[in-house]
Coordinates of C-alpha atoms and ligand atoms in Angstrom, one line a residue:
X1 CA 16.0 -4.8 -24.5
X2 CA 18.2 -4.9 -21.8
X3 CA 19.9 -1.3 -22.5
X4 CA 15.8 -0.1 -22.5
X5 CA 15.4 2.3 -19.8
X6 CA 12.5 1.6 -17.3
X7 CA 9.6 3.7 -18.8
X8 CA 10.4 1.6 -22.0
X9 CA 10.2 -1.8 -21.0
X10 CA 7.3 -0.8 -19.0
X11 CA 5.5 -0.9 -22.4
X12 CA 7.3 -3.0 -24.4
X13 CA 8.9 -5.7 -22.2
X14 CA 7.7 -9.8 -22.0
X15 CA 5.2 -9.3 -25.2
X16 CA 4.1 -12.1 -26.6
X17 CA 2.2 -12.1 -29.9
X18 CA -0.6 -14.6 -31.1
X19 CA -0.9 -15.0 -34.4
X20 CA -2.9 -12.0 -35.1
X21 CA -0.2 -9.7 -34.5
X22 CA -2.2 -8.0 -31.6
X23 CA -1.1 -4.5 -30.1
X24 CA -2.7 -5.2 -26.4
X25 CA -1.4 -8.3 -24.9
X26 CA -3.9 -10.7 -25.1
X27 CA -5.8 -12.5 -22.5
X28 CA -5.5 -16.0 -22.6
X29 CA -8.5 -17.1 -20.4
X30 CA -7.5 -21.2 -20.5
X31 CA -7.1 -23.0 -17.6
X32 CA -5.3 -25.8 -20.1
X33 CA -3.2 -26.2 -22.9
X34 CA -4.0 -28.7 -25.5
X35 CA -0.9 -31.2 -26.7
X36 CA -0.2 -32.6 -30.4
X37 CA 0.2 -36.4 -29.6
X38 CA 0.4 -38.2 -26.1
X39 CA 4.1 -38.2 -27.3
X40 CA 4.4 -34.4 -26.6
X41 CA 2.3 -34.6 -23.5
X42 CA 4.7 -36.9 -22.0
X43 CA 7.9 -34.8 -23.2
X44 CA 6.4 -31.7 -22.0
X45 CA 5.5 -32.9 -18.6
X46 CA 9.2 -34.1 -18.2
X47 CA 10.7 -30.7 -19.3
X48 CA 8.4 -27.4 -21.0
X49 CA 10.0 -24.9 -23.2
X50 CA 9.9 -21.4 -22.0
X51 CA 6.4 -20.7 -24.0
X52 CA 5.1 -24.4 -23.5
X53 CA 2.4 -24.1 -20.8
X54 CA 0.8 -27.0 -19.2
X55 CA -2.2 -25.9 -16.9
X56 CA -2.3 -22.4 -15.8
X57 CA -1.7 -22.9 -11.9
X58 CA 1.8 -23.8 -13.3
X59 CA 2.2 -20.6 -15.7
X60 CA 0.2 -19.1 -18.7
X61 CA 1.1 -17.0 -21.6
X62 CA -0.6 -13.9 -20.1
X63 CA 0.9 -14.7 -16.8
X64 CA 4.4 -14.8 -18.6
X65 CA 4.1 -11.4 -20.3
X66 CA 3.7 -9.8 -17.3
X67 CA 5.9 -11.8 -15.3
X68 CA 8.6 -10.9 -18.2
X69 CA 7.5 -7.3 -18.1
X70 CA 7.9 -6.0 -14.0
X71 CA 11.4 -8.8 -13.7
X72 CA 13.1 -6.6 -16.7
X73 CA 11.3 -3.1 -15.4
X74 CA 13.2 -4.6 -11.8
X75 CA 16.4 -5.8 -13.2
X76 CA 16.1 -9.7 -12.0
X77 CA 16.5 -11.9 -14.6
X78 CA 13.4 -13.7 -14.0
X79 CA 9.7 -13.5 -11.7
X80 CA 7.1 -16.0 -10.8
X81 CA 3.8 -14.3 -10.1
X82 CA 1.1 -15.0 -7.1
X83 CA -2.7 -14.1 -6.3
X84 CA -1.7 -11.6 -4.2
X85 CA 1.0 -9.6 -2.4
X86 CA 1.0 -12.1 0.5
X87 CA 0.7 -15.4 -1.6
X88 CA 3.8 -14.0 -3.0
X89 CA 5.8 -12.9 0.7
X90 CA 4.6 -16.4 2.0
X91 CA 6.2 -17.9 -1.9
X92 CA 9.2 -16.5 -1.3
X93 CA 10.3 -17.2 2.3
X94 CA 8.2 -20.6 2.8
X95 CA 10.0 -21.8 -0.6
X96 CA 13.4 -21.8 0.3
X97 CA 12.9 -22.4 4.4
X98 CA 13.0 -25.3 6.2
X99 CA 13.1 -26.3 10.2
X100 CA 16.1 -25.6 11.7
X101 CA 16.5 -22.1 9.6
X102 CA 17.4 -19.2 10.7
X103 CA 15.5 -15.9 9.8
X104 CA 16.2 -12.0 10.6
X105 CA 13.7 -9.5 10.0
X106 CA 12.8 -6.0 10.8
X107 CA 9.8 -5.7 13.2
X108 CA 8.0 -2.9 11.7
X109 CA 6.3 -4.8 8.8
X110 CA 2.5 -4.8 7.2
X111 CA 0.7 -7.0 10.1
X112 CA 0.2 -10.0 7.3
X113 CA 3.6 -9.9 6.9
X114 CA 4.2 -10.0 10.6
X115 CA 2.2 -13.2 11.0
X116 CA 4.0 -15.1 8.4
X117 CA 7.2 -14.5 10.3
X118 CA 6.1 -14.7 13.7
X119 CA 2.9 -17.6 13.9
X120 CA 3.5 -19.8 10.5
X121 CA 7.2 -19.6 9.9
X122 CA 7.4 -20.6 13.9
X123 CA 4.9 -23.1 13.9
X124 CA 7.2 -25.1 11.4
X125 CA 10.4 -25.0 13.2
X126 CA 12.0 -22.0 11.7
X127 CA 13.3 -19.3 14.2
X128 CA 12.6 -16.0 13.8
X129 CA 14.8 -12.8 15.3
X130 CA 13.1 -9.7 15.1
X131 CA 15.3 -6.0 14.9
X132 CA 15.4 -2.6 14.5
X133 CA 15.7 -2.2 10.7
X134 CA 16.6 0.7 11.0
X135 CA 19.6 0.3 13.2
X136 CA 22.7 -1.4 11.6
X137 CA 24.0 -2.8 14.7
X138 CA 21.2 -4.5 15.3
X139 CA 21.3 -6.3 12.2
X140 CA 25.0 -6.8 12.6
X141 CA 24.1 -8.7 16.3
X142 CA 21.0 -11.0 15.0
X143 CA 22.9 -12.3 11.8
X144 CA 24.3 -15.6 12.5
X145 CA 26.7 -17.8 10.6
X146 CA 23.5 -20.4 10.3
X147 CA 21.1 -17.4 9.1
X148 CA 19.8 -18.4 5.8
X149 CA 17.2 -15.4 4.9
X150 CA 16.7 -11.5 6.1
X151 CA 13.6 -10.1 5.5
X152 CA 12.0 -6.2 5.8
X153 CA 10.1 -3.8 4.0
X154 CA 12.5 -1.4 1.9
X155 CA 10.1 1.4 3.6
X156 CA 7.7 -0.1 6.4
X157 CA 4.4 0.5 6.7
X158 CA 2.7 2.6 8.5
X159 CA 5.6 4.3 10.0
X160 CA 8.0 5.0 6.6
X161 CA 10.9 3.6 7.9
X162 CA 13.7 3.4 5.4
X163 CA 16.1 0.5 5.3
X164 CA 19.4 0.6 4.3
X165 CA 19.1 -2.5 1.5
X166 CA 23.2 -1.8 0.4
X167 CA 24.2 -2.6 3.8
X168 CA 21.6 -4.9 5.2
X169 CA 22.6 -6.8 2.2
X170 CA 26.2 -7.1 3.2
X171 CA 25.9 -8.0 6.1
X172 CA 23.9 -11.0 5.3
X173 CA 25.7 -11.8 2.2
X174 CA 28.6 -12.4 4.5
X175 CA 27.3 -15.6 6.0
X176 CA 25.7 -16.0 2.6
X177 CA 21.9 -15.8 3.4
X178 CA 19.4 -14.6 0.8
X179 CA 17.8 -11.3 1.0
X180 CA 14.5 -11.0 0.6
X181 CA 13.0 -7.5 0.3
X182 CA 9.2 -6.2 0.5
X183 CA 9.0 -3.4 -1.8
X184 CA 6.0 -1.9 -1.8
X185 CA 6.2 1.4 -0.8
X186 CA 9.5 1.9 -3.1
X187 CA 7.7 0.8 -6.3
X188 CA 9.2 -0.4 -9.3
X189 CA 9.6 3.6 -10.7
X190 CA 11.8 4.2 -7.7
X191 CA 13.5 0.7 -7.0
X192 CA 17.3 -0.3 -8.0
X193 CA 16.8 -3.3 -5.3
X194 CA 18.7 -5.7 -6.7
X195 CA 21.3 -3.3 -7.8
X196 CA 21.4 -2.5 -4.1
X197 CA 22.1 -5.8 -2.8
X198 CA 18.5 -7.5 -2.8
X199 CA 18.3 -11.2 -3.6
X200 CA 14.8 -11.9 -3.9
X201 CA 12.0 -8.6 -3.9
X202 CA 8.4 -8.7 -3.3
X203 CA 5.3 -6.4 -4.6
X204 CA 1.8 -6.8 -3.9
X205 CA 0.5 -5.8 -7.5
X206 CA -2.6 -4.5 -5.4
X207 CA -1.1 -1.6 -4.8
X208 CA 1.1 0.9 -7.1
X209 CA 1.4 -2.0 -10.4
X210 CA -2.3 -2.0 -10.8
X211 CA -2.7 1.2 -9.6
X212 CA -6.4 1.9 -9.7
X213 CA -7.5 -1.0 -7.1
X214 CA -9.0 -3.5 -9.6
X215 CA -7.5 -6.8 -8.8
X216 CA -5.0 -8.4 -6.0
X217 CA -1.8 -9.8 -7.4
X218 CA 2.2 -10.5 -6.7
X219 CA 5.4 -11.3 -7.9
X220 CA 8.3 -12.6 -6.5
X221 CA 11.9 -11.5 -8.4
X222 CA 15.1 -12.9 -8.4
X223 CA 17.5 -15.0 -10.0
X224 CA 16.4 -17.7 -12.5
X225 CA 17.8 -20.6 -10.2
X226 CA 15.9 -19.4 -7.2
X227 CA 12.5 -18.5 -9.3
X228 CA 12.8 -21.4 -11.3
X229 CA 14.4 -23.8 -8.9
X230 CA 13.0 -22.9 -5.4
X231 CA 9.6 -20.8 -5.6
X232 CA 8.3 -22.3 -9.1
X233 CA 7.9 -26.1 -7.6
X234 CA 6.4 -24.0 -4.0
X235 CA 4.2 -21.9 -6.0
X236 CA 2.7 -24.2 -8.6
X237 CA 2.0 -26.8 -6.5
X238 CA 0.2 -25.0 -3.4
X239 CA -1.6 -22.8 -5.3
X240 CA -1.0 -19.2 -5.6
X241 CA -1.0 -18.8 -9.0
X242 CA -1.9 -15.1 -10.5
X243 CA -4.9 -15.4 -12.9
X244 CA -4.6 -14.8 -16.4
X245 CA -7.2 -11.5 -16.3
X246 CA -5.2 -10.3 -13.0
X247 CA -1.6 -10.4 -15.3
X248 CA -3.9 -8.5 -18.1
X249 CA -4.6 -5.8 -15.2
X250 CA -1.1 -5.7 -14.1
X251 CA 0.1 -5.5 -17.6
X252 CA -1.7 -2.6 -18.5
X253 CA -1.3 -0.9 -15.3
X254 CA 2.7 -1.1 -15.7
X255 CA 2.4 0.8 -19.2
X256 CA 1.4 3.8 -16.8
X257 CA 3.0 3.2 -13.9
X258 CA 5.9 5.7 -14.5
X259 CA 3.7 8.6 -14.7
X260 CA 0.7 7.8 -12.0
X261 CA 3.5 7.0 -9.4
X262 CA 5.6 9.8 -10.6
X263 CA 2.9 12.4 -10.0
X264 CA 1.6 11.0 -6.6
X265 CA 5.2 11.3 -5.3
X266 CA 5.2 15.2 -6.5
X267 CA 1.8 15.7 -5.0
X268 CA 2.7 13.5 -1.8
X269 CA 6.1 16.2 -0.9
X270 CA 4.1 18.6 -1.8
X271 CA 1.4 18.1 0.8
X272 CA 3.8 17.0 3.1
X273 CA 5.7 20.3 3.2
X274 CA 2.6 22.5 3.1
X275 CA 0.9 20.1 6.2
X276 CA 4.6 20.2 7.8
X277 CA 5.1 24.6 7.6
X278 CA 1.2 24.8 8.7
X279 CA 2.3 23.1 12.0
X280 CA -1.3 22.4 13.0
X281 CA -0.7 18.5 13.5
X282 CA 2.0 16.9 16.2
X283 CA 3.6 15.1 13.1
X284 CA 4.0 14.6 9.6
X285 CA 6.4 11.8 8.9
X286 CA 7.8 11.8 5.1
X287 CA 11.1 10.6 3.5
X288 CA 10.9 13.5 1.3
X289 CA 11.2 15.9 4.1
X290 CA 14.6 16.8 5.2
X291 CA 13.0 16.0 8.9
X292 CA 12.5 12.3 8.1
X293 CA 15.6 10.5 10.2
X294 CA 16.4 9.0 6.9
X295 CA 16.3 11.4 4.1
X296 CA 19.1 11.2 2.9
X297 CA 19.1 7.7 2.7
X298 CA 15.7 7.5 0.8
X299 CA 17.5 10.2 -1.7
X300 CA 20.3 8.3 -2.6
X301 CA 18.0 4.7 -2.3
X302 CA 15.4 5.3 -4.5
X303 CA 15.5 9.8 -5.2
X304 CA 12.1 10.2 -4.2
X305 CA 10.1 10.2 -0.8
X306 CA 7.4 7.8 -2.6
X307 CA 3.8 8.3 -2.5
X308 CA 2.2 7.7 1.1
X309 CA 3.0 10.2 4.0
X310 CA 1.6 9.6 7.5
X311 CA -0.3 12.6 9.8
X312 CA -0.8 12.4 13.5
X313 CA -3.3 14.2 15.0
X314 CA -2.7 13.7 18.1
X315 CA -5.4 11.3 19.9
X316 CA -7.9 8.3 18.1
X317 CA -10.4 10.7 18.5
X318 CA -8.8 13.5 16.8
X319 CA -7.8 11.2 14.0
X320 CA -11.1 10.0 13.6
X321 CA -12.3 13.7 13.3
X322 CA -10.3 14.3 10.7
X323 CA -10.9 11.0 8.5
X324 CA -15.2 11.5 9.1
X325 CA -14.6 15.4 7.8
X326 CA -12.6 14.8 4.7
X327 CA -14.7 15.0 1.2
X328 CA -12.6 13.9 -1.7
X329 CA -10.0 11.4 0.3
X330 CA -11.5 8.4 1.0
X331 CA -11.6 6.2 4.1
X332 CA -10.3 2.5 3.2
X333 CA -6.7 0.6 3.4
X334 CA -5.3 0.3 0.0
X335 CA -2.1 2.2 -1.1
X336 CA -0.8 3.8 -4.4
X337 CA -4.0 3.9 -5.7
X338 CA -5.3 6.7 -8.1
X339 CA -7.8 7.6 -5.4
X340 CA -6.2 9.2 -2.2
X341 CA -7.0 7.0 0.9
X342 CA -6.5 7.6 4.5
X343 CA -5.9 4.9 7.2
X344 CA -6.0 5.0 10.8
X345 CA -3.4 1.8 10.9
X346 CA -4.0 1.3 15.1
X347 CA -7.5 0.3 14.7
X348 CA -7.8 -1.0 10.9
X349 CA -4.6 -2.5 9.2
X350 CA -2.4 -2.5 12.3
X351 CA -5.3 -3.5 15.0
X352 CA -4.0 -6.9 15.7
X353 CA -1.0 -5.5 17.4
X354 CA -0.8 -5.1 21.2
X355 CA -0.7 -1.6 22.5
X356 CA 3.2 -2.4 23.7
X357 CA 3.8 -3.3 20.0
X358 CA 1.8 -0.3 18.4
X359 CA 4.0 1.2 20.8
X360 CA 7.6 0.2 19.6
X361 CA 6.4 0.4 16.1
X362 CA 5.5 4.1 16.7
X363 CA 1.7 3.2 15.3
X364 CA 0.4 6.1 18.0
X365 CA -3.4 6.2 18.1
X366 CA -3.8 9.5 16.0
X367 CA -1.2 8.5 13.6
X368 CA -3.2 8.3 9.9
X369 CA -1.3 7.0 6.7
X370 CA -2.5 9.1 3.6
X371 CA -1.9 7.2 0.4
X372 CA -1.7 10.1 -1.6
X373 CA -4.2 9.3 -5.6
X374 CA -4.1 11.0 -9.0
X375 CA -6.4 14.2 -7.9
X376 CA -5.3 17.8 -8.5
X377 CA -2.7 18.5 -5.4
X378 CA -4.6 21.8 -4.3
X379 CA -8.0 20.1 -3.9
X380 CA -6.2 17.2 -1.8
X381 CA -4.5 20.1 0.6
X382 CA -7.5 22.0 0.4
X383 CA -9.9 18.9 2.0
X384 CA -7.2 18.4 4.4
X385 CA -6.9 21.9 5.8
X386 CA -10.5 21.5 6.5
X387 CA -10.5 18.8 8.3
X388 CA -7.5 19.8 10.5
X389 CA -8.9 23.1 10.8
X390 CA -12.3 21.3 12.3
X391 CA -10.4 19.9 15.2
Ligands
PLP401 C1 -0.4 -4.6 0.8 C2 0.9 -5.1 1.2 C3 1.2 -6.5 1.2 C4 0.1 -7.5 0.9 O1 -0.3 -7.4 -0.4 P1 -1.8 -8.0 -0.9 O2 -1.8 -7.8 -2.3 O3 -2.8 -7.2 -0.1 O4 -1.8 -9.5 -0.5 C5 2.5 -6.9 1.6 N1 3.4 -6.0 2.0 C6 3.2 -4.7 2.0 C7 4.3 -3.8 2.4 C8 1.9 -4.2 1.6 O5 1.7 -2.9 1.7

């Protein structure tokens, strides 16, 4: 398996087969596992083989297949899986922190993310310095010798910043603290994280993995030590287990996930360039355009600009004008999903934020993300040259 290329183990990878020989990976709806004697009870409680299960907050063979399927589509030998994107950010850094750490992260994160690492990481004695991601030197300057973890968003959300992971990576890898990457917006198509450097990455399964907004899910990825060791013990004992139905979901949404994330990338650059040479909105922010402050790094990071761009219209008002006239994209906050969506983040996903923040961040009041679905490109373009034009 391991000389599979990703749109193989995609389908194939982690599958495990009852005794019926199935073809779809089965869903094992069992909160429990029965044992053969009291004898192997005890034994399996002191150590379980890797398909022993116990109780299915601790893992279950549905779980596992999909668990085995994204860490091998990733290239991390190993994954633990969570109820959602944010039981699985909160898994990974709460895991492996204590007080008296020291964390860096970029500022411009998904506002969840942001109130992990400012109000709960805080609130148990970790500190927290927030940077630029984008700028090197700034990392360089908040990286201590006592740092134990970095954090960002490979590409941050709303405002498409790209990160460099190679080098953020080395310069925490040189006082040896982990790297823990949120990679959403790359998706497992376009990521070579842990090629790059990453220690530990993140997905919310919500978004691109399931792909047609079904279910919320995670997964953290990393080395088996750290899975095994550090967030295995975390996760299984507060809680965040994925659900065996959710891995099903997740597991049939990465047989597709090459092509749906493939084609909403084409049809994102696509819009982007035509919405970009109209020049009938004050911005259209996309890695895929050669005007994005870090092309070239998204090329040679992940090839592709990924599948969300970001309009601004100019004023709230505006904005709103536009999201009320448009017929086939709808109005809600999920990403990568087979149906375009359009978010204004400054009142909806971003609201929390003060207007200084928003500021820094760049979340201007008529910026809209556009997460761009599975629909023919024209008609997509089409709505949204009718809506512009109605400003
Ligand atoms: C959506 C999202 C999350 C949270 O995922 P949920 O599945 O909604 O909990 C975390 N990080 C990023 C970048 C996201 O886009």
């Amino acid at each position: 398996m391991k000389t599979w290329n990703k749109r193989t183990k995609a389908v194939h990878a982690g599958i495990r087969r009852s005794q019926y020989n199935e073809v779809s990976e089965a869903i094992y709806l069992t909160q429990g596992f029965v044992y053969d004697s009291a004898e192997d009870a005890e034994a399996r409680f002191i150590k379980s083989g890797e398909d022993e299960f116990i109780y299915a907050r601790y893992g279950n063979p549905t779980v596992a297949m999909f668990e085995d399927r994204i860490a091998a589509l990733e290239g991390a030998e190993d994954g633990f899986a969570a109820a959602s994107g944010m039981a699985a950010v909160n898994g990974a850094l709460t895991s492996m922190l204590r007080a008296g750490d020291h964390v860096v992260s970029a500022r411009a994160l998904f506002g969840s993310c942001l109130y992990i690492l400012e109000e709960v990481l805080t609130r148990y004695g970790v500190e927290v310095t927030f940077v630029d991601g984008t700028d090197l030197s700034a990392w360089e300057a908040a990286i201590r010798p006592d740092t134990q973890a970095v954090f960002f968003e490979s590409i941050s959300n709303p405002t498409l910043e790209v990160i460099d992971i190679a080098a953020v990576s080395k310069l925490a890898h040189a006082v040896d603290a982990t790297v823990i990457v949120d990679n959403v917006f790359a998706t497992p198509v376009y990521s070579d994280a842990i090629a790059q450097g990453a220690d530990v990455v993140v997905y919310s399964a919500t978004k691109h993995i399931d792909g047609q907004g079904r279910a919320l899910g995670g997964v953290i990825l990393g080395a088996r030590e750290f899975i095994r060791g550090t967030v295995e013990p975390y996760m299984k004992h507060t809680g965040g287990a994925m659900s065996p139905f959710t891995a099903w979901i997740m597991l049939k949404g990465l047989e597709t996930i090459d092509l749906r994330v493939r084609a909403q990338a084409a049809t994102a650059k696509s819009l982007a360039a035509a919405l970009q040479a109209d020049g009938a909105l004050q911005n259209v922010i996309y890695p895929g355009l050669e005007s994005h402050p870090q092309h070239a790094l998204a090329q040679s990071q992940m090839g592709a600009g990924g599948t969300v761009l970001a309009i601004d219209a100019g004023t709230q008002a505006a904005a709103f004008k536009l999201l009320n006239a448009l017929e086939i994209w709808t109005i809600s906050n999920n990403l990568g999903d087979a149906k375009s969506i359009a978010t204004h983040p400054a009142t909806t996903t971003h609201q929390r934020l003060s207007d200084d923040t928003k500021a820094t961040l760049g979340i201007t009041p008529g910026l809209m993300r556009l997460s761009v679905g599975l629909e023919d490109a024209d008609d997509l373009l089409e709505d949204l040259r009718q809506a512009i034009a109605g400003l």
